Amino acid sequence: MSRNTGYDPTYDDYTSEEYPPDWDGRRKEVLARDGYTCRGCGVANTRVDDVYFDVDHVVPKSGGGGHELSNLQTLCPSCHAEKHSDNDDLASRARKWEQRNTRSLAVRLLRVVLVVPVLFGLLSGRSGDSRTIADDHGRELELTAVESVPDLPADRGVTVDVRVATLWDSSAESIQQVGLLAPADSTREDDVTLVKFVVWTGNALPQLRANESYRLVGALTDEYDGDVQLVLDGQSEIRPLA
């Protein structure tokens, strides 16, 4: 069957066992509507972690569900396989997805070889600007220190743990929030590096609260008035820190 690349809102054969001819466009419409976020576990696609989402029928076709947008949802491979536990292909795909950050033996051995120079650097008082973490979705992310953000080039995706130091008022319709960020483990009294940030509207990102701490996944470095700022948009994720 030939496929249309765009979504056709006039298509109404929702009970057909065949996928609609505009399925590719319909899939993109659902992904955009759901903000490229799994409706099951909440994992989001960001510029630092590409998630290969599935578009699933809420009510399966075998149960009478149709192809209308209201019956379609975005699911990550793990949630899709969990919903259809009898589907071996989905189970295999989910296993590959869940193992995407599993390190090979060669990489683990390489880490052992590199541990001595790393320890030497720490003992010499030279702290690194980033470290690798695994989040609650199993994603392996490189966590960048807020202090190093001003020295980074523009157009780079980063993950940072921050405290909202200051929020400014803005009348611009394109701006959801703007202000200054500090390291997450700092206090109001600490003399620390502050980095400007802006959250663009229209991306279903949560509101930040002053003096609260968050993990910003996939923030984009951008130069503004000669200084580097962090931009949060549809390819970013905001998660509160406990």
Short mmCIF file of C-alpha atoms in Angstrom, two decimals:
data_model
loop_
_atom_site.label_atom_id
_atom_site.label_comp_id
_atom_site.label_asym_id
_atom_site.label_seq_id
_atom_site.Cartn_x
_atom_site.Cartn_y
_atom_site.Cartn_z
CA MET A 1 0.00 0.00 0.00
CA SER A 2 1.29 3.45 -0.85
CA ARG A 3 1.83 5.83 2.04
CA ASN A 4 1.11 9.54 2.29
CA THR A 5 3.71 11.51 4.22
CA GLY A 6 1.14 13.97 5.56
CA TYR A 7 -1.77 13.46 7.95
CA ASP A 8 -5.16 13.31 6.19
CA PRO A 9 -7.91 14.44 8.60
CA THR A 10 -10.60 13.41 6.10
CA TYR A 11 -9.72 9.71 6.41
CA ASP A 12 -12.58 7.98 8.23
CA ASP A 13 -12.17 4.23 7.62
CA TYR A 14 -11.20 3.78 11.26
CA THR A 15 -12.29 0.16 11.60
CA SER A 16 -10.14 -1.14 8.73
CA GLU A 17 -7.66 -3.87 9.60
CA GLU A 18 -5.22 -2.19 7.23
CA TYR A 19 -3.15 0.77 8.36
CA PRO A 20 -4.38 4.06 6.84
CA PRO A 21 -2.52 5.32 3.76
CA ASP A 22 -1.48 8.39 5.77
CA TRP A 23 -0.03 6.33 8.66
CA ASP A 24 3.40 7.98 8.50
CA GLY A 25 1.86 11.44 8.80
CA ARG A 26 -0.63 10.21 11.41
CA ARG A 27 2.25 8.79 13.46
CA LYS A 28 4.10 12.12 13.37
CA GLU A 29 0.90 13.89 14.41
CA VAL A 30 0.55 11.65 17.49
CA LEU A 31 4.23 12.00 18.46
CA ALA A 32 3.98 15.79 18.25
CA ARG A 33 0.71 15.83 20.20
CA ASP A 34 2.27 13.74 22.98
CA GLY A 35 5.40 15.90 23.03
CA TYR A 36 7.61 12.95 22.04
CA THR A 37 6.96 11.49 25.50
CA CYS A 38 5.89 7.95 26.42
CA ARG A 39 2.34 7.96 27.76
CA GLY A 40 3.22 4.96 29.91
CA CYS A 41 6.40 5.75 31.86
CA GLY A 42 6.97 9.38 30.89
CA VAL A 43 10.39 8.99 29.25
CA ALA A 44 10.92 11.86 26.80
CA ASN A 45 12.95 12.27 23.65
CA THR A 46 15.67 14.90 24.06
CA ARG A 47 18.62 16.13 22.04
CA VAL A 48 20.94 14.04 24.25
CA ASP A 49 18.90 10.80 24.24
CA ASP A 50 17.05 9.67 21.12
CA VAL A 51 14.05 7.47 21.98
CA TYR A 52 12.59 5.30 19.21
CA PHE A 53 8.91 5.58 20.03
CA ASP A 54 6.05 3.38 18.86
CA VAL A 55 2.54 4.63 18.13
CA ASP A 56 0.09 2.20 19.72
CA HIS A 57 -3.68 1.71 19.53
CA VAL A 58 -5.17 2.39 22.99
CA VAL A 59 -7.97 -0.05 22.17
CA PRO A 60 -6.35 -2.71 19.95
CA LYS A 61 -7.63 -3.20 16.43
CA SER A 62 -8.51 -6.78 17.41
CA GLY A 63 -10.76 -5.33 20.11
CA GLY A 64 -12.56 -2.96 17.78
CA GLY A 65 -10.24 0.02 18.15
CA GLY A 66 -9.82 2.35 15.19
CA HIS A 67 -7.09 4.52 13.72
CA GLU A 68 -8.47 7.88 14.89
CA LEU A 69 -5.97 10.08 16.72
CA SER A 70 -7.92 9.78 19.98
CA ASN A 71 -7.22 6.02 19.95
CA LEU A 72 -3.49 6.39 19.31
CA GLN A 73 -0.77 6.96 21.90
CA THR A 74 3.01 7.25 22.10
CA LEU A 75 4.79 4.40 23.90
CA CYS A 76 8.46 3.56 24.40
CA PRO A 77 9.53 0.00 23.42
CA SER A 78 9.37 -1.22 27.04
CA CYS A 79 5.83 0.01 27.68
CA HIS A 80 4.66 -1.20 24.27
CA ALA A 81 5.99 -4.71 24.98
CA GLU A 82 4.48 -4.72 28.47
CA LYS A 83 1.05 -3.90 27.04
CA HIS A 84 1.30 -6.65 24.40
CA SER A 85 3.06 -9.30 26.48
CA ASP A 86 2.32 -12.07 23.96
CA ASN A 87 4.18 -10.33 21.12
CA ASP A 88 7.68 -11.80 20.81
CA ASP A 89 8.87 -9.16 18.32
CA LEU A 90 7.97 -6.34 20.71
CA ALA A 91 9.61 -8.21 23.61
CA SER A 92 12.84 -8.58 21.62
CA ARG A 93 12.79 -4.91 20.67
CA ALA A 94 12.22 -3.91 24.29
CA ARG A 95 15.18 -6.00 25.45
CA LYS A 96 17.43 -4.24 22.96
CA TRP A 97 16.07 -0.89 24.13
CA GLU A 98 16.63 -1.71 27.81
CA GLN A 99 20.17 -2.91 27.09
CA ARG A 100 21.09 0.15 25.05
CA ASN A 101 23.37 1.40 27.82
CA THR A 102 24.85 -1.96 28.82
CA ARG A 103 28.60 -1.69 28.55
CA SER A 104 30.63 -4.34 26.78
CA LEU A 105 33.45 -6.22 28.50
CA ALA A 106 35.98 -4.26 26.45
CA VAL A 107 34.59 -0.96 27.69
CA ARG A 108 34.59 -2.17 31.31
CA LEU A 109 38.23 -3.26 30.97
CA LEU A 110 39.08 0.10 29.45
CA ARG A 111 37.59 1.79 32.50
CA VAL A 112 39.87 -0.27 34.74
CA VAL A 113 42.88 0.81 32.68
CA LEU A 114 41.83 4.44 32.95
CA VAL A 115 41.05 4.43 36.68
CA VAL A 116 44.63 5.26 37.73
CA PRO A 117 44.92 8.51 35.72
CA VAL A 118 41.44 9.50 36.86
CA LEU A 119 42.38 8.99 40.50
CA PHE A 120 45.58 10.90 39.91
CA GLY A 121 43.59 13.80 38.55
CA LEU A 122 41.31 13.80 41.57
CA LEU A 123 44.23 13.63 43.98
CA SER A 124 45.83 16.52 42.12
CA GLY A 125 42.78 18.64 42.82
CA ARG A 126 41.54 18.77 39.22
CA SER A 127 37.84 18.02 39.29
CA GLY A 128 36.09 17.01 36.05
CA ASP A 129 33.48 19.11 34.30
CA SER A 130 31.15 16.16 33.71
CA ARG A 131 30.28 12.70 34.95
CA THR A 132 28.08 9.87 33.71
CA ILE A 133 24.85 8.98 35.50
CA ALA A 134 21.97 6.57 34.90
CA ASP A 135 18.48 7.95 35.47
CA ASP A 136 15.29 6.17 36.54
CA HIS A 137 14.55 5.23 32.91
CA GLY A 138 17.90 3.47 32.51
CA ARG A 139 19.28 6.22 30.32
CA GLU A 140 23.00 6.88 30.61
CA LEU A 141 23.50 10.63 30.62
CA GLU A 142 26.58 12.81 30.82
CA LEU A 143 25.96 15.27 33.65
CA THR A 144 27.65 18.62 33.03
CA ALA A 145 28.62 20.90 35.91
CA VAL A 146 26.84 24.26 35.89
CA GLU A 147 30.17 25.97 36.49
CA SER A 148 31.50 24.72 33.16
CA VAL A 149 28.51 25.88 31.05
CA PRO A 150 29.91 29.41 30.36
CA ASP A 151 32.98 27.83 28.74
CA LEU A 152 31.01 25.54 26.41
CA PRO A 153 30.46 26.27 22.71
CA ALA A 154 27.00 27.18 21.43
CA ASP A 155 24.57 24.60 20.02
CA ARG A 156 25.58 21.84 22.40
CA GLY A 157 23.08 19.61 24.21
CA VAL A 158 23.79 19.17 27.91
CA THR A 159 22.27 17.66 31.04
CA VAL A 160 22.65 19.71 34.22
CA ASP A 161 21.44 19.54 37.82
CA VAL A 162 20.42 23.06 38.82
CA ARG A 163 18.74 25.23 41.41
CA VAL A 164 16.56 28.08 40.15
CA ALA A 165 18.31 31.09 41.67
CA THR A 166 16.20 33.85 40.10
CA LEU A 167 13.07 34.14 37.96
CA TRP A 168 12.48 37.27 35.89
CA ASP A 169 9.25 38.65 34.49
CA SER A 170 8.91 38.61 30.71
CA SER A 171 6.17 39.99 28.48
CA ALA A 172 7.36 38.09 25.39
CA GLU A 173 4.77 35.57 24.21
CA SER A 174 7.52 33.19 23.06
CA ILE A 175 9.05 32.98 26.56
CA GLN A 176 7.53 30.73 29.21
CA GLN A 177 10.16 31.51 31.85
CA VAL A 178 13.52 33.22 32.07
CA GLY A 179 16.02 33.66 34.89
CA LEU A 180 19.28 32.45 36.43
CA LEU A 181 20.41 28.95 37.40
CA ALA A 182 22.87 27.86 40.10
CA PRO A 183 24.36 24.44 40.92
CA ALA A 184 21.74 22.15 42.50
CA ASP A 185 23.75 21.63 45.68
CA SER A 186 24.26 25.36 46.30
CA THR A 187 22.35 27.62 48.67
CA ARG A 188 21.23 31.23 48.39
CA GLU A 189 24.22 32.28 50.46
CA ASP A 190 26.83 30.54 48.29
CA ASP A 191 28.98 32.56 45.89
CA VAL A 192 28.56 30.40 42.78
CA THR A 193 28.46 30.65 39.00
CA LEU A 194 25.03 31.72 37.72
CA VAL A 195 23.85 30.84 34.22
CA LYS A 196 20.98 32.49 32.39
CA PHE A 197 18.21 30.24 31.06
CA VAL A 198 15.09 30.61 28.93
CA VAL A 199 12.16 28.20 28.52
CA TRP A 200 10.32 28.62 25.22
CA THR A 201 6.52 28.38 25.24
CA GLY A 202 4.49 25.72 23.47
CA ASN A 203 6.54 22.67 24.48
CA ALA A 204 4.49 21.33 27.42
CA LEU A 205 7.40 21.86 29.81
CA PRO A 206 6.54 22.27 33.52
CA GLN A 207 6.92 25.57 35.32
CA LEU A 208 10.12 26.04 37.31
CA ARG A 209 9.88 27.38 40.85
CA ALA A 210 12.38 29.68 42.53
CA ASN A 211 14.94 27.97 44.78
CA GLU A 212 13.76 24.49 43.69
CA SER A 213 16.20 21.97 42.17
CA TYR A 214 15.77 20.22 38.81
CA ARG A 215 17.56 18.01 36.31
CA LEU A 216 17.50 19.61 32.86
CA VAL A 217 17.99 16.95 30.18
CA GLY A 218 18.86 18.09 26.67
CA ALA A 219 19.20 21.80 27.40
CA LEU A 220 20.84 23.68 24.52
CA THR A 221 23.76 26.06 24.97
CA ASP A 222 23.13 29.32 23.13
CA GLU A 223 25.02 32.61 22.98
CA TYR A 224 23.07 35.75 23.92
CA ASP A 225 24.64 39.18 24.31
CA GLY A 226 28.08 37.58 24.41
CA ASP A 227 27.22 35.12 27.20
CA VAL A 228 26.25 31.45 27.05
CA GLN A 229 22.70 30.68 28.21
CA LEU A 230 20.70 27.45 28.43
CA VAL A 231 17.63 27.06 26.22
CA LEU A 232 14.83 24.61 27.06
CA ASP A 233 12.50 23.62 24.23
CA GLY A 234 10.70 20.63 22.72
CA GLN A 235 13.92 18.61 22.74
CA SER A 236 14.47 19.18 26.46
CA GLU A 237 13.12 17.56 29.59
CA ILE A 238 12.66 19.04 33.07
CA ARG A 239 12.59 16.67 36.06
CA PRO A 240 12.39 17.72 39.73
CA LEU A 241 15.25 16.56 41.94
CA ALA A 242 14.33 14.93 45.22
#
